[in-house]
Structures are given as C-alpha cells and as structure tokens.
mmCIF file of C-alpha atoms in Angstrom:
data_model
loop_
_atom_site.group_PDB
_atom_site.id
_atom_site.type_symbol
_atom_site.label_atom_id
_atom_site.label_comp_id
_atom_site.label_asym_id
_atom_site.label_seq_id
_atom_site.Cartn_x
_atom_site.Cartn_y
_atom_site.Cartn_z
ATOM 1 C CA UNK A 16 -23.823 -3.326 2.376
ATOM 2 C CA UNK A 17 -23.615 -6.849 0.423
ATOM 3 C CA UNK A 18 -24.867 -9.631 2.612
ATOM 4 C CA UNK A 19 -21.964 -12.222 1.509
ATOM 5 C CA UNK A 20 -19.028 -11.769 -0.291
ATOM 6 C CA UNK A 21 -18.920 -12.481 -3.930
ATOM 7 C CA UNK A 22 -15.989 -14.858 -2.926
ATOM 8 C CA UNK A 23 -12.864 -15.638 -0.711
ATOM 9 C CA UNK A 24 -9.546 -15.695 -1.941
ATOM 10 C CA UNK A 25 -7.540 -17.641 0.651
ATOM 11 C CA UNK A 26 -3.565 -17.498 1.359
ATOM 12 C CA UNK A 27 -3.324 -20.457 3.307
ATOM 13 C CA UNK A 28 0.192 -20.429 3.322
ATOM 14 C CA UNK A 29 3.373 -17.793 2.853
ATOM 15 C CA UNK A 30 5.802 -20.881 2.158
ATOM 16 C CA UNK A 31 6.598 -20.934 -1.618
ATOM 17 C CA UNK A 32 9.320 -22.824 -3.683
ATOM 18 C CA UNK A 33 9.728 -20.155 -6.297
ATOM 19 C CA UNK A 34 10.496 -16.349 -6.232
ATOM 20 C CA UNK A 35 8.927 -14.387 -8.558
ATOM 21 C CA UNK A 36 9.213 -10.940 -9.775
ATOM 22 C CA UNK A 37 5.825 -9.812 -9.519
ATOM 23 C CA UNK A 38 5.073 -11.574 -6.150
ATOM 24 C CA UNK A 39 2.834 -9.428 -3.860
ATOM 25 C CA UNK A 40 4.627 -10.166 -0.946
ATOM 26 C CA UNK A 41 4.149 -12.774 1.690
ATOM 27 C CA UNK A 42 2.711 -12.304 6.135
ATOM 28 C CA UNK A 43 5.574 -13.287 8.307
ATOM 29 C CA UNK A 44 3.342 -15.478 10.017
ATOM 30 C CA UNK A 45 0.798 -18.504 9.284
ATOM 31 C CA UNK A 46 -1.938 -19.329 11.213
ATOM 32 C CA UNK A 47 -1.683 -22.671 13.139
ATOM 33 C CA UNK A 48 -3.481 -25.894 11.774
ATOM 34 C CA UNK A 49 -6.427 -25.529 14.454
ATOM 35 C CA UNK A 50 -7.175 -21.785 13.453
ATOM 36 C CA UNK A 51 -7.016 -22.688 9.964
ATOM 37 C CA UNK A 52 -9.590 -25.497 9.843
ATOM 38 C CA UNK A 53 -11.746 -23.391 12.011
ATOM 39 C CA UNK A 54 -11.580 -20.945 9.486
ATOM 40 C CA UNK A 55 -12.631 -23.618 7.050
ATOM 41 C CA UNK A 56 -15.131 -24.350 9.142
ATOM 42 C CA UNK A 57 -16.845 -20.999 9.238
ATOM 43 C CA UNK A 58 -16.848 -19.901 5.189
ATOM 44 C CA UNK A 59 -19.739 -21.780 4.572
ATOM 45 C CA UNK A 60 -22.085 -19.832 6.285
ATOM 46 C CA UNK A 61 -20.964 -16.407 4.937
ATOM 47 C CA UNK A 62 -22.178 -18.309 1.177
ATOM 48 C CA UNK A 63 -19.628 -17.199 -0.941
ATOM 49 C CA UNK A 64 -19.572 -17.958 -4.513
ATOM 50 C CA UNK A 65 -16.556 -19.324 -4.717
ATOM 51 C CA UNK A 66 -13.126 -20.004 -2.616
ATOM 52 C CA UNK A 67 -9.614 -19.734 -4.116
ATOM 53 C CA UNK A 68 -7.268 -21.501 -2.150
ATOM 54 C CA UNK A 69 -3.536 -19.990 -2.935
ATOM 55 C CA UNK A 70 0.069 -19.186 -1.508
ATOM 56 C CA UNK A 71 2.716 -18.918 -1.331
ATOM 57 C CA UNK A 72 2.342 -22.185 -2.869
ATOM 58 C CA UNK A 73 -0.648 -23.962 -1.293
ATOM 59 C CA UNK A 74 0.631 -27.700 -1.562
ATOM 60 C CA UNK A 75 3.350 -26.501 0.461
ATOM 61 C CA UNK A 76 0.723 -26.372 3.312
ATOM 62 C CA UNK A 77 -0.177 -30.112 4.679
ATOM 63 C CA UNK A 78 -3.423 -28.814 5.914
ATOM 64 C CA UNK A 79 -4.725 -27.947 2.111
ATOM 65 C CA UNK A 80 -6.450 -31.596 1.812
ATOM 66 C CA UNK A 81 -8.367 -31.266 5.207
ATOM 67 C CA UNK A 82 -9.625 -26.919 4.062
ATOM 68 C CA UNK A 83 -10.383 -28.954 0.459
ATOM 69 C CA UNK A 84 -12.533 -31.655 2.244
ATOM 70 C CA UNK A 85 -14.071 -29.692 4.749
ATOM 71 C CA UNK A 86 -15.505 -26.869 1.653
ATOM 72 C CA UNK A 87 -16.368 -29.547 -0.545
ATOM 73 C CA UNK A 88 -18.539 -31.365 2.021
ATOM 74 C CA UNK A 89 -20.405 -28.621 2.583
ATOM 75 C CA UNK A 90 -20.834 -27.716 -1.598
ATOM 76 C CA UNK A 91 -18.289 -24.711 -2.116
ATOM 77 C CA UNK A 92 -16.841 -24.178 -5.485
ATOM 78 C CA UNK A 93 -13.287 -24.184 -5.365
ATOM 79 C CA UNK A 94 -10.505 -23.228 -7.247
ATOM 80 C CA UNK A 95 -6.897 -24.096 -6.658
ATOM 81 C CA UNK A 96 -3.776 -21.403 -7.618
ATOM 82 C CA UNK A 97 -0.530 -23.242 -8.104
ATOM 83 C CA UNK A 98 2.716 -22.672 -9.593
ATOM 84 C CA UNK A 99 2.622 -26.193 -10.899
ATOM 85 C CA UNK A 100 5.875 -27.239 -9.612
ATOM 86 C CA UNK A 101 4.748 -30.102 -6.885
ATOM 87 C CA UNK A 102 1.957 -31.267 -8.594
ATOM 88 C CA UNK A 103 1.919 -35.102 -9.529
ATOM 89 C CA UNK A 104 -0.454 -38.098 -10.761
ATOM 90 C CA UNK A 105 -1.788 -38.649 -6.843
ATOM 91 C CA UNK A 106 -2.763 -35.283 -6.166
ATOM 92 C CA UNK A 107 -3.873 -34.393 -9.296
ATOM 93 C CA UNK A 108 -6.596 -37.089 -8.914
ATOM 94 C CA UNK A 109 -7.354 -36.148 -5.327
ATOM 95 C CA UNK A 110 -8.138 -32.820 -7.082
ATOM 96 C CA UNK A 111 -10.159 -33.884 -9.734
ATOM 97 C CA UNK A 112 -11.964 -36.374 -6.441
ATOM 98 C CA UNK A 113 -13.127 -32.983 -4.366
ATOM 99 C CA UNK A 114 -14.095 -31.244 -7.741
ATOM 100 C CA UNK A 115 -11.267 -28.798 -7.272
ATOM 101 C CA UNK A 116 -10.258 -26.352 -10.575
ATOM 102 C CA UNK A 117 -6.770 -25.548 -10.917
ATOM 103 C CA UNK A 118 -5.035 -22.745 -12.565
ATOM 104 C CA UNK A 119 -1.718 -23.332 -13.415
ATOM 105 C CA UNK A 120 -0.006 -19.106 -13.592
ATOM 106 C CA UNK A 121 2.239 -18.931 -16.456
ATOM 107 C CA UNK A 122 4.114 -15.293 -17.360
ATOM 108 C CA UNK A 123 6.453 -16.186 -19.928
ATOM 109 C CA UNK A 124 6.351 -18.500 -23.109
ATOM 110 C CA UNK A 125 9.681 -19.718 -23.393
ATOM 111 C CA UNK A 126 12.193 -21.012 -20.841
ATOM 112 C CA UNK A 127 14.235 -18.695 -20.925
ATOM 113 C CA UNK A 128 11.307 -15.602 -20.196
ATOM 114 C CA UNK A 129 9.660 -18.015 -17.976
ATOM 115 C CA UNK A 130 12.263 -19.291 -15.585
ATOM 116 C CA UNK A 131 13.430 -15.849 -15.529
ATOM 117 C CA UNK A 132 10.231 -14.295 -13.700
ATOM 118 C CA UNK A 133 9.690 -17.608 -12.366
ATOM 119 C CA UNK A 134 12.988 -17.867 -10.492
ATOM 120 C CA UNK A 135 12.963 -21.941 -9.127
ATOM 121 C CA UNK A 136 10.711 -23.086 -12.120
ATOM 122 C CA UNK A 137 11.095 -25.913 -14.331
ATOM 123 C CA UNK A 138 10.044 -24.982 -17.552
ATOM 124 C CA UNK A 139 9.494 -29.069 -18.621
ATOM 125 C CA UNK A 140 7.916 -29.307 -15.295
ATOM 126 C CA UNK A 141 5.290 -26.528 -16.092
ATOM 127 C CA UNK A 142 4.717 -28.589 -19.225
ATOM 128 C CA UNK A 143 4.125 -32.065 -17.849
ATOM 129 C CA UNK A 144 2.060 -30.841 -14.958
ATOM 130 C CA UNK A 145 -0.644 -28.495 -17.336
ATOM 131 C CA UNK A 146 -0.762 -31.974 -19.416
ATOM 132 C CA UNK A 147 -1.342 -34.561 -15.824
ATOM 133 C CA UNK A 148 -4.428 -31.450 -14.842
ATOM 134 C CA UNK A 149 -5.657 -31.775 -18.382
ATOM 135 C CA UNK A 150 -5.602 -35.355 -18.431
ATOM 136 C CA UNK A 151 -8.000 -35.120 -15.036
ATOM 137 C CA UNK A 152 -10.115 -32.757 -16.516
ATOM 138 C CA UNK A 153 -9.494 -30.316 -13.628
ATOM 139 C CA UNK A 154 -8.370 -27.477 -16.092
ATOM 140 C CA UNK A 155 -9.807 -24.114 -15.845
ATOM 141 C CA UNK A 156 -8.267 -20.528 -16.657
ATOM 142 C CA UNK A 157 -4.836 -19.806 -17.081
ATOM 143 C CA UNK A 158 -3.544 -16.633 -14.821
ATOM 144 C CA UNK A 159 -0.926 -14.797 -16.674
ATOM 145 C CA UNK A 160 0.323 -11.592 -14.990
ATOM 146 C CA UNK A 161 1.378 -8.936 -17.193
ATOM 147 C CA UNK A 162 3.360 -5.846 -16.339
ATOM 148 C CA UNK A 163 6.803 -4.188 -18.221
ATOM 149 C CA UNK A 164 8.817 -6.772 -17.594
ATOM 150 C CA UNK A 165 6.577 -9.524 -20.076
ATOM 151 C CA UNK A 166 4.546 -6.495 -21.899
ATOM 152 C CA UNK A 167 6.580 -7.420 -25.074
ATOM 153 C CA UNK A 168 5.703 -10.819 -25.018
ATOM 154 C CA UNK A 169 2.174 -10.798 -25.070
ATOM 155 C CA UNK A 170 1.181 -12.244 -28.200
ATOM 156 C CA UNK A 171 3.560 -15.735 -27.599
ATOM 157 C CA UNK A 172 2.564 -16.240 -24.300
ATOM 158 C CA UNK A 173 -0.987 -16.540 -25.379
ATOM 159 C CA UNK A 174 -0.278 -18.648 -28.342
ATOM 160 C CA UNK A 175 2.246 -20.771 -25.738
ATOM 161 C CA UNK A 176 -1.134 -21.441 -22.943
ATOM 162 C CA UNK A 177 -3.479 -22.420 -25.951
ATOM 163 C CA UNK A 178 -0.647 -25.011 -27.642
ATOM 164 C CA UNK A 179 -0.484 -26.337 -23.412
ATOM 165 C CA UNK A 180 -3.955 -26.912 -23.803
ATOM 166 C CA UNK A 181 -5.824 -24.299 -22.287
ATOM 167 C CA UNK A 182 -9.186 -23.148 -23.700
ATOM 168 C CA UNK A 183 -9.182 -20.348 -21.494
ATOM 169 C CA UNK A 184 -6.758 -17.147 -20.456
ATOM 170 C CA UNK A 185 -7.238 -14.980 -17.429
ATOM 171 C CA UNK A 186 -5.120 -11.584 -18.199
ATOM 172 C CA UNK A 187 -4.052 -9.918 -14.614
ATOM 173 C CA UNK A 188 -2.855 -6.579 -14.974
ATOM 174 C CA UNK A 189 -0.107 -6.471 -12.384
ATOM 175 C CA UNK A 190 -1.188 -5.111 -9.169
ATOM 176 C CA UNK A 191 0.761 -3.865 -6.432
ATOM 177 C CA UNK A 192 3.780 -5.584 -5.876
ATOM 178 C CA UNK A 193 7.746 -5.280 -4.652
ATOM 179 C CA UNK A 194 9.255 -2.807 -6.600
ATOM 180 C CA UNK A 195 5.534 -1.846 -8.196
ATOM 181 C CA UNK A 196 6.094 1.539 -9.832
ATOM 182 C CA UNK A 197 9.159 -0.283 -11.739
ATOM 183 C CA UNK A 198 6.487 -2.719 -13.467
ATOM 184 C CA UNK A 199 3.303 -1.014 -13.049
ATOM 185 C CA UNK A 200 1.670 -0.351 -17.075
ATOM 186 C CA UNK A 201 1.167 2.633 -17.961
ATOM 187 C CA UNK A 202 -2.738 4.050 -19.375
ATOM 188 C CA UNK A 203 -0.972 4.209 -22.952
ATOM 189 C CA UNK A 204 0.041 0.909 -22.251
ATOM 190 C CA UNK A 205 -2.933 -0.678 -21.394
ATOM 191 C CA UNK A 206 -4.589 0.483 -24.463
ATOM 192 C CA UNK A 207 -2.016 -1.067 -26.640
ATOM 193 C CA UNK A 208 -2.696 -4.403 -24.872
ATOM 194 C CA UNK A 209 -6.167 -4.422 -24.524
ATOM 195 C CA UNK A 210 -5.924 -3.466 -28.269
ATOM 196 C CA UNK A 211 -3.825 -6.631 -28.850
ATOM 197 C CA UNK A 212 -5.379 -9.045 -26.638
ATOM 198 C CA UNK A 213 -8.361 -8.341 -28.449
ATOM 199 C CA UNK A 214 -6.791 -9.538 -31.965
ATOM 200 C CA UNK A 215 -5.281 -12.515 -30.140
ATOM 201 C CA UNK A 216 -8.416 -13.862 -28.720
ATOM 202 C CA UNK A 217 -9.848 -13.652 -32.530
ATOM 203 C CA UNK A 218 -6.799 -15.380 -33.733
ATOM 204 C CA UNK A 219 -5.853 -17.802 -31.586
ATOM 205 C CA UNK A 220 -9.363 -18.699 -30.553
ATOM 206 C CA UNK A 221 -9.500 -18.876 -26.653
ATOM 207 C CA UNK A 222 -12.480 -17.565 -24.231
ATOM 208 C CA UNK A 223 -10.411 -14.902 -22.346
ATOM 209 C CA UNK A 224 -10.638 -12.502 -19.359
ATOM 210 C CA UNK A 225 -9.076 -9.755 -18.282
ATOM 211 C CA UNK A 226 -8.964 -8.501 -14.593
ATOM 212 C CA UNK A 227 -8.861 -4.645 -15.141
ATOM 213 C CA UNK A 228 -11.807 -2.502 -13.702
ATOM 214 C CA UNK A 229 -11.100 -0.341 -17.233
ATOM 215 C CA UNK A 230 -11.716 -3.227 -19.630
ATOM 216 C CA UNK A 231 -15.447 -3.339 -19.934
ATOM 217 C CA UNK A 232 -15.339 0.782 -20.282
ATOM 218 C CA UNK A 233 -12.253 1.217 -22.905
ATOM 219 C CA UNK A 234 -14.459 -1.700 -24.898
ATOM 220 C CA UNK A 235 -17.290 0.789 -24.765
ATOM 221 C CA UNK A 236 -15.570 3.754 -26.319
ATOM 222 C CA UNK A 237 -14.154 1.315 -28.531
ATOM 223 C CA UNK A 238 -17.224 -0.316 -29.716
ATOM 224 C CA UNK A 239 -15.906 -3.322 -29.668
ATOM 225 C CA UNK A 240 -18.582 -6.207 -29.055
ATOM 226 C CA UNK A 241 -16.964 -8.709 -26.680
ATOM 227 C CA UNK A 242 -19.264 -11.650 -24.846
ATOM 228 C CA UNK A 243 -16.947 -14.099 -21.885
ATOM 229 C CA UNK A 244 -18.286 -17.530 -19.977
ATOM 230 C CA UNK A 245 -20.122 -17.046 -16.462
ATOM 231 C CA UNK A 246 -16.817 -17.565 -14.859
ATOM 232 C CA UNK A 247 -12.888 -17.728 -15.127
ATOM 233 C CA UNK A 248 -12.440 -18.687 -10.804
ATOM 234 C CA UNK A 249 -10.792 -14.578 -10.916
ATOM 235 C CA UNK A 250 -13.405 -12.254 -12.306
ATOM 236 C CA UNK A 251 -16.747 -11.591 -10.983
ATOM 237 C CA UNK A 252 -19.727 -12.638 -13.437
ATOM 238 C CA UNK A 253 -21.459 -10.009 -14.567
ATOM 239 C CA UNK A 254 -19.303 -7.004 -12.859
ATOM 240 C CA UNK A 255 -16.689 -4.764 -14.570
ATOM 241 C CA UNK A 256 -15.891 -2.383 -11.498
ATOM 242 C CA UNK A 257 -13.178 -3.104 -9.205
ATOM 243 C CA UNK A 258 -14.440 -5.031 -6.383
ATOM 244 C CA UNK A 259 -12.615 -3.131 -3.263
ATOM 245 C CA UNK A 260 -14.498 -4.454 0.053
ATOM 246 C CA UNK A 261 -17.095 -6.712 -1.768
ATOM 247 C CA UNK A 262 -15.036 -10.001 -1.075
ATOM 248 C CA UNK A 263 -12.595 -11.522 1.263
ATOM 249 C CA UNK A 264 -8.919 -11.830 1.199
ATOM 250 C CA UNK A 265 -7.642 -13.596 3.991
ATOM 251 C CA UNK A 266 -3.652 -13.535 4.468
ATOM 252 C CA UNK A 267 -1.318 -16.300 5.966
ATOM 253 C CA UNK A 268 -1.624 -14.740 9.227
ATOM 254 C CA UNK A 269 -5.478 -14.607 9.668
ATOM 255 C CA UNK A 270 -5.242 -10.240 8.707
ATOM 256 C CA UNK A 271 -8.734 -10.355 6.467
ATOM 257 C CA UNK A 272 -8.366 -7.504 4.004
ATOM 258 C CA UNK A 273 -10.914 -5.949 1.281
ATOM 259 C CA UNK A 274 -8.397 -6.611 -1.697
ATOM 260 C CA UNK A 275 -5.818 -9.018 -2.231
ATOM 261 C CA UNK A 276 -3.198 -6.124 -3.199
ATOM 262 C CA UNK A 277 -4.715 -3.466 -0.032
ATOM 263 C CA UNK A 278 -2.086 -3.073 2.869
ATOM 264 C CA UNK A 279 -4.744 -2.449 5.717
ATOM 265 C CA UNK A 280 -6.521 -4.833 7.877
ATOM 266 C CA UNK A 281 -10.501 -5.348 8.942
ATOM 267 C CA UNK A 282 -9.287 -7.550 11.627
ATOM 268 C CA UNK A 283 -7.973 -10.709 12.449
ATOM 269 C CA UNK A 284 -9.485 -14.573 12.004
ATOM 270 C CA UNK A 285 -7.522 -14.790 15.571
ATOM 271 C CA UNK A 286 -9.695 -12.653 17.438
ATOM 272 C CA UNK A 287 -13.217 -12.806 15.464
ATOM 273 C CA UNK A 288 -15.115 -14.751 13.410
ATOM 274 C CA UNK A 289 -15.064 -14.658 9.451
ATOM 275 C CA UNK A 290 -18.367 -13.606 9.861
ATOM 276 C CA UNK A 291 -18.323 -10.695 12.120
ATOM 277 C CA UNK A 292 -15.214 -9.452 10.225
ATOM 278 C CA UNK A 293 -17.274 -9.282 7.232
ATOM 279 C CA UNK A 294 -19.752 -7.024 8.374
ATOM 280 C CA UNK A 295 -16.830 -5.328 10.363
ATOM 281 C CA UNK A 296 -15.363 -4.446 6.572
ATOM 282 C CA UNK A 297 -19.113 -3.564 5.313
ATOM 283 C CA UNK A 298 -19.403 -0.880 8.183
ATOM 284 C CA UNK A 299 -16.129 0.395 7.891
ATOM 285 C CA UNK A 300 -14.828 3.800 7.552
ATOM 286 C CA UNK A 301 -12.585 2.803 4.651
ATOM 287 C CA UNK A 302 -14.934 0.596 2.212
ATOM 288 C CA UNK A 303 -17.851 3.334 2.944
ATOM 289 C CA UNK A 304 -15.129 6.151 1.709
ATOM 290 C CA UNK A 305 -14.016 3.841 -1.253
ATOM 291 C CA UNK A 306 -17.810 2.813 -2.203
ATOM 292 C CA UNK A 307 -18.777 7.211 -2.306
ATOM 293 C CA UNK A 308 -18.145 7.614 -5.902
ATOM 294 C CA UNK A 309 -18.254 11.871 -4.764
ATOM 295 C CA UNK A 310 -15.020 11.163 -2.960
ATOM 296 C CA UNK A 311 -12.980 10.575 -5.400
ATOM 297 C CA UNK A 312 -10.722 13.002 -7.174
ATOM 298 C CA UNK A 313 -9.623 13.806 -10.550
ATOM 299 C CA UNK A 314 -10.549 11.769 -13.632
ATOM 300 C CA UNK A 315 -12.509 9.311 -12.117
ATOM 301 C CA UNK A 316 -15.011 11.737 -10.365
ATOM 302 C CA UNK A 317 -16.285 12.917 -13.830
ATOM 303 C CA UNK A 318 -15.695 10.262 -15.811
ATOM 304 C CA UNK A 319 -18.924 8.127 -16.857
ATOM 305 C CA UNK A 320 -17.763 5.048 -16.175
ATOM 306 C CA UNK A 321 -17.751 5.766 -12.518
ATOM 307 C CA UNK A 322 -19.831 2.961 -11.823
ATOM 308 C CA UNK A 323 -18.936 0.588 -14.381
ATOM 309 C CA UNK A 324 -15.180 0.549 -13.286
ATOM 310 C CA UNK A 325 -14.106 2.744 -10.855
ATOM 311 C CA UNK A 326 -10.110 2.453 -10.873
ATOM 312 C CA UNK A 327 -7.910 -0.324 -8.937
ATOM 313 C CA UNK A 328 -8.276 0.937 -5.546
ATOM 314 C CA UNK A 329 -5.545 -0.357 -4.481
ATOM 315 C CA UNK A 330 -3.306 0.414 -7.135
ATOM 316 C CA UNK A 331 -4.280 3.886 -6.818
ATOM 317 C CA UNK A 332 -3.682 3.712 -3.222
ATOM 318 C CA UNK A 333 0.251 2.305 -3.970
ATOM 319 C CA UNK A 334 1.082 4.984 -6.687
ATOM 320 C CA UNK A 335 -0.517 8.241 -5.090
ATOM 321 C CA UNK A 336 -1.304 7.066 -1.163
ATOM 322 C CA UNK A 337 -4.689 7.975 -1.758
ATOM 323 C CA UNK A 338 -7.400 5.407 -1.684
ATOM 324 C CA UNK A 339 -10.126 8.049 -3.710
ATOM 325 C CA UNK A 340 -7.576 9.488 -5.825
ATOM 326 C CA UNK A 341 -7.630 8.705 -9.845
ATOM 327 C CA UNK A 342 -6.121 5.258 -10.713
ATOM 328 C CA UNK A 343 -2.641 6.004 -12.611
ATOM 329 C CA UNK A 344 -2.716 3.177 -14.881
ATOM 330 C CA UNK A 345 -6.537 4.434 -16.744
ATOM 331 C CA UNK A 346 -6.254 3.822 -20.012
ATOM 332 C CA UNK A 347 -9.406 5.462 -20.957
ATOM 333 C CA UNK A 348 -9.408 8.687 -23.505
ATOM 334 C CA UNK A 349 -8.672 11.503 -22.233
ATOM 335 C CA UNK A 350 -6.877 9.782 -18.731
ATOM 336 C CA UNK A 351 -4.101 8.275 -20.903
ATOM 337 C CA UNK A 352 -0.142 8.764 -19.287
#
C-alpha cells in the first residue's frame, strides 16, 4: 500500500471546443464550483508529486484560476494540459505567475493531419500559442498521442514539435478510447516505433519520453542505452511499470479512478474525502488483484519483466475484459501480434 499517490491527474471539466479522434471520452456530469474547490482544498494533504489539471479543455472551466491558486499556495507542482486553442498573452502570464507548466498536445505535423484528428483546431493558432508559452517560459513536454491513424507520420511530427520550439516530446501510446480496437497499435507495431523514435531522438536532438509500461523492457532486450530528465509532468521518475492504482484520476463528475483510461470507480469526491478514497483504492479488491503479479495470465505471468512493466492494465482490460490477462499491444520478443 503506497502512502500518497505518485500524482493526480485532474479532469476538471468535460466541456471541450475540439473533437478529437482519440478522445477518451468525457462524464456527463461536472462537479459544482463548491465541490471542486473543496477538492482543491484537500490534495495537499494526500502530498502528491505533482497535479495535472486537464479536460475537456480546462480553460473552458472558470474555476481553473481559483484550483491553480489554491495548489500553488500551498507548494504543488502543477502542470496544465491544453489544446492550445484559448490560450492568449493574459493567461499565459497568469500561468507563468502561479509557476504552472503547460503542455500544448499536438498529433499531426501539418494542417491538414492535424486539423483532421484535431477536428475545431486552428493549425496557425496551435502555432502562435506554443510561441506566446515559450515566450513565458512556461514550456514543458509536448504530448503527442500515437495510434494507426498518425503511426505513419511519426518521424514529421517530431521534427514539426522541435522546429515549434520544444526541447522535449512525451510519446503516449494511445490508450483506450472510442472506437479503441480500430486505433489500438499492434506489438509489431510498437517495435517499429520504439525502433524509430529511438533514431529520431538521436537525430533531431530532443530529451523524449515515452508512456508505455514495455519501453524500458524492449530497450533491455535491445541493448539500447537510453538516459531521460527527472520528469516530463506524464511519466513517473524512476518507474517503467504501468502505474494501475498508484495515483489518482479524478473525472468531471468527482468518480476517482486508479487509471485515467480504467472504466470502474473507487468512489466518489461527493460522498468522501480524497483522502479516504485513496486508501479506499489501496485496500481494494481490484488494485490488490492487479498488484498480484501470480494473477495474471499468459505472457506476462512468465515473462521477466513482470515487475519492470507489467502491461497497460487498462488496455488489457478494453481488448480482452480481463484486468490480469496479457496486454495485446506487448511488443516484447516472443509476445509480438
């Protein structure tokens, strides 16, 4: 049982102004301003590393500026998930004011790829607001999602976020999303990329990260030698494994769930505290069943990486409706499909 979470990632609001293809999915319902700022309230004593504040598209949510104030009084690092599209000069600089880091998600490197998955995105409006976040110094990571539907364009998307101005890339392997098995990688796939991405971060010189339990372990068979920063605002310093039940994810109706991407509940912000839903999740049936590495099935129960990685939990849940079974998407030797 982990005393605190590594970190929250917060969906403070399910109002966005863009639909994108590989959007997770939004609550029907938001909590009301009181319950929110309560919540704010409370995440400082569970001393997470971090917060990520997200959507929906957070600046959508008038209440973002009080949650920002409220964290940064009381010395949480926070990061700050947009799709860029609302951002101007003022709250840029009331941004850079609370210390905030902002990553700007880009999945395509042209307009045409871009405003495609991005459907309601400005293309020149990407641009200038990557150049007003840079100007603030507020800059961190760049997200880029990657499934089949951007696979092929790999190699100009990263070239495309270092000629913005980035200095670093955060690659997230798609997770479970509307119409998932559609756009899901394959393990063949994923070697291919992480083969690639590799070359790229050589070539176009950038500090990168990738958010794939299997990274750290396909490097290893590999032998490839690959050193990152302490931290990207995504990935976990110093872990490799998926993270199922070892942080918070709390959803635009108060649900609090061990994984962004997981479709079950601990419990409500509603009805509890933050804090008693946190050891709630540590006791539970579910995280103790995910966290018994004997459970599991196939691959993954032999494989000696076990502990190193483990498999997306919850993409393994989506693809077989089994939370212990072997995650489809392994790209490791042996486990390739």
């Amino acid at each position: 049982m982990l005393d605190n979470p590594h970190l929250i990632d917060w969906a403070i609001t399910n109002r966005c102004n863009l639909k994108c293809v590989h959007c997770r999915g939004m609550a029907q319902e938001e909590l009301d301003s009181e319950t929110l700022l309560s919540v704010a309230e409370e995440i400082p004593a569970l001393n997470p590393g971090w917060v990520i504040l997200e959507g929906g598209e957070a600046l959508l949510r008038d209440e973002l500026w009080d949650i920002i104030d409220i964290l940064h009084r009381r010395g949480i690092r926070l990061y700050l998930i947009s799709n860029g599209m609302l951002l101007n000069r003022m709250s840029v600089e009331r941004l850079a004011e609370s210390a905030v880091r902002l990553m700007i998600s880009i999945d395509g490197a042209d307009r045409g790829s871009y405003e495609s998955t991005r459907i309601g995105a400005s293309f020149s409006r990407l641009r200038e607001s990557v150049a007003l976040a840079g100007e603030f110094g507020i800059l961190d990571s760049c997200p880029v999602t990657i499934g089949k539907h951007n696979l092929h364009e790999v190699s100009n998307i990263f070239r495309f976020v270092k000629e913005l101005g980035y200095s670093k890339i955060t690659i997230l392997g798609l997770k479970p999303c509307q119409n998932y098995s559609e756009y899901a990688l394959t393990g063949a796939q994923y070697r291919e990329l992480f083969k690639e991405l590799i070359g790229l971060r050589e070539s176009v010189g950038m500090d990168m990260y990738v958010d794939e339990p299997f990274f750290k372990p396909f490097l290893l068979e590999e032998g490839i030698s690959f050193e990152r920063e302490a931290e990207d605002g995504i990935l976990v310093p110093d872990l490799s494994r998926c993270v199922f039940g070892e942080y918070i994810f709390i959803e635009t109706d108060g649900a609090v769930r061990p994984c962004t991407f997981a479709p079950v509940s601990m419990g409500s912000v509603k009805g509890s505290t933050l804090t008693a839903l946190w050891k709630e999740m540590q006791d539970s049936q579910l995280v103790s069943e995910v966290r018994d590495r004997e459970r599991r099935s196939g691959a993954c129960r032999i494989c000696r990486h076990i502990d190193d990685c483990g498999g997306c939990r919850s993409r393994a849940f989506a693809l077989t409706g089994s939370w212990t079974a072997s995650d489809p998407s392994c790209p490791l030797k042996g486990n390739t499909n």
